[in-house]
Amino acid sequence: MSVAELLTPAQVEAAARLARLLLNEGEAAAFAAQLAPILARVQALDELDTSNVAPLARLSPLANVLRPDEARPSLGADLALREAPDAAGGFFRVPRVLGEGGGA
Amino acid sequence: MTLPPAPKARLIVGLEIHVQLRTATKLFCGCAVRFGAPPNSLTCPVCLGHPGALPVLNREALRCAAKTAMALGCRILPRTSWDRKSYWYPDLPKNYQISQNEFPVGLEGAVELPRADGSVKTVRIRRVHLEEDAGKSLHDAPDATLVDLNRAGTALLEIVTAPDIASPEEAGDLAREIRRIVRYLGVADADMQKGHMRLEPNVNCAVELDGAEARTPIVEIKNLNSFRALEAAVAFEFERQTAAYLADPAYTLERRGKESRGWDEAALATFVQRRKEEAHEYRCFPDPDLAPYEWIAGELDELARETPELPQARRRRLARELGIGQGDALLIAEDRATGDLFEAAVAAGACPQTLAKHFINLWTRLAKDAGTTIAGLKLDAGALAELARLQTDGAVSATAARLIAEAMARTRAAPRALAQRLGLTRLSDRTALLPLVKEAIAANPKAAAQYRAGGGKAAKSLGFLQGRVMRLSGGRADPAVAAALLREELGPQLG
Ligand SMILES: [Zn+2]
């Protein structure tokens, strides 16, 4: 597979949509051309045999960090909303969206 | 003329159930979990998604999840860990939800559902995992969406079944049994009105036409919050999908894949929902901010020891030890306290069958009227046993028992005293019953004549007259004494 084939403009557009980035005309192709060599560089890792290596999600050996189920003071609505760009009646106010949220 | 063969359609349903755990605080921060608090008052940098804030796992939530997974017969993974599921929505402040994708708390269990005919249906459980809830969005304003993040970060348990459910009723039965189980375990209140339990069925159909079977697209119905809505939505989709396929043979899983639909409670219909991210677009990856959890030796045994007898085991035992039928046992063991009350009353000397009849016919209705469970009526097991004994011993009739039960719920007085006070003790005294017997005969000469004539209708006529005496006595007459007196008064039979 050639370097250019590693990332198509369509894939760049899909990634931009998920990141909520609006690309201008021609940018998808331009970014594809710039990002493809980076991917090619990372792809060098594929040459390593990892069949006997357990997946490593974290570098820290930390495990079993728990807290007791005891309430601690919250910030309170005033403080929580203080840095919000817009607020009304104790709520965060955002541009209107349609439909139910909560992917879950 | 031959009609074309009728299409045969089979329903295939899997269920995703979100249960809000009964923890005091959220899953990854110390904010209190409380329904109805002023908006955004229960928030902190962690659940607001502020940069740099670090989540720390709630020990109790993890224990509740493991208990439930074990109760559902799941295998507990020795090491459980956390993933980020990315999507954009204003009520999800971090733009990702912390969930468990790769290493959930439990995998591969099963739930047994009792059926009306006495058999058992098994539904496999695919996985049980923990995740955080989103906040709430209000769309009332015309130009803006208002967001309350009090709920954001609340501990949810997600239970996913295999597509083993074959009817709308089974879907409802499964959801109800899950609710019983989490309530028995004490890990959740599962109050539907408060949105503690949200149901998402995945529905499709296998339609057989001209000897070939096709599958319709899998439709996920989002966020149902009552059992009635669940059953209605599944039934609606069954009909809609079958009709859609018969109208358009391209309406198949292969061609259309998965779809997302909402439920319109007013129209009793599902509707197309705007597409959100596809599953692969959630870009799940391990959360670097959260350490995995490895169960410590003995910890799971300890949780198992804390687990009470579960609803299905209790129903089986009630059947085996006390001869209680499956349908009755379902009601008696509906909640743990009511089941305990039943068993305590049996231990106090109640005949299990009479007591079961009282639970099904009397106490359930009185509890419903009072907006509570049978145990919630707060009546003493000894009092319930006494009422059952009064009826078993023949001291009061079934009708009288009902009146006494109503008075018990109202006044909390003892059943024997109430029977006296209300004049509901059984009349077996011949002198007291004789006038009623004479009155019944005088008022029903036709029945009396039919009895005297003998033959086929005689027994029925005697039964009828006996019923009249019962009614005249307000249900108090001893049926056997009444029948004996009737025979004497009616005289010899012909033929
Ligand atoms: Zn918080």
Coordinates of C-alpha atoms and ligand atoms in Angstrom, one line a residue, chain A residues 74, chain B residues 26 29-31 42-48 152, ligand 1:
Chain A
S74 CA -20.4 19.9 45.8
Chain B
K26 CA -21.9 9.5 42.0
C29 CA -16.9 11.8 42.4
G30 CA -18.3 12.6 45.9
C31 CA -21.3 14.6 44.7
L42 CA -24.9 18.7 42.9
T43 CA -21.8 19.2 40.7
C44 CA -18.1 19.4 41.0
P45 CA -15.1 19.7 38.7
V46 CA -15.2 15.9 38.0
C47 CA -18.8 15.6 36.9
L48 CA -18.7 19.0 35.2
A152 CA -24.2 13.6 35.2
Ligands
ZN1 ZN -19.3 15.7 41.1

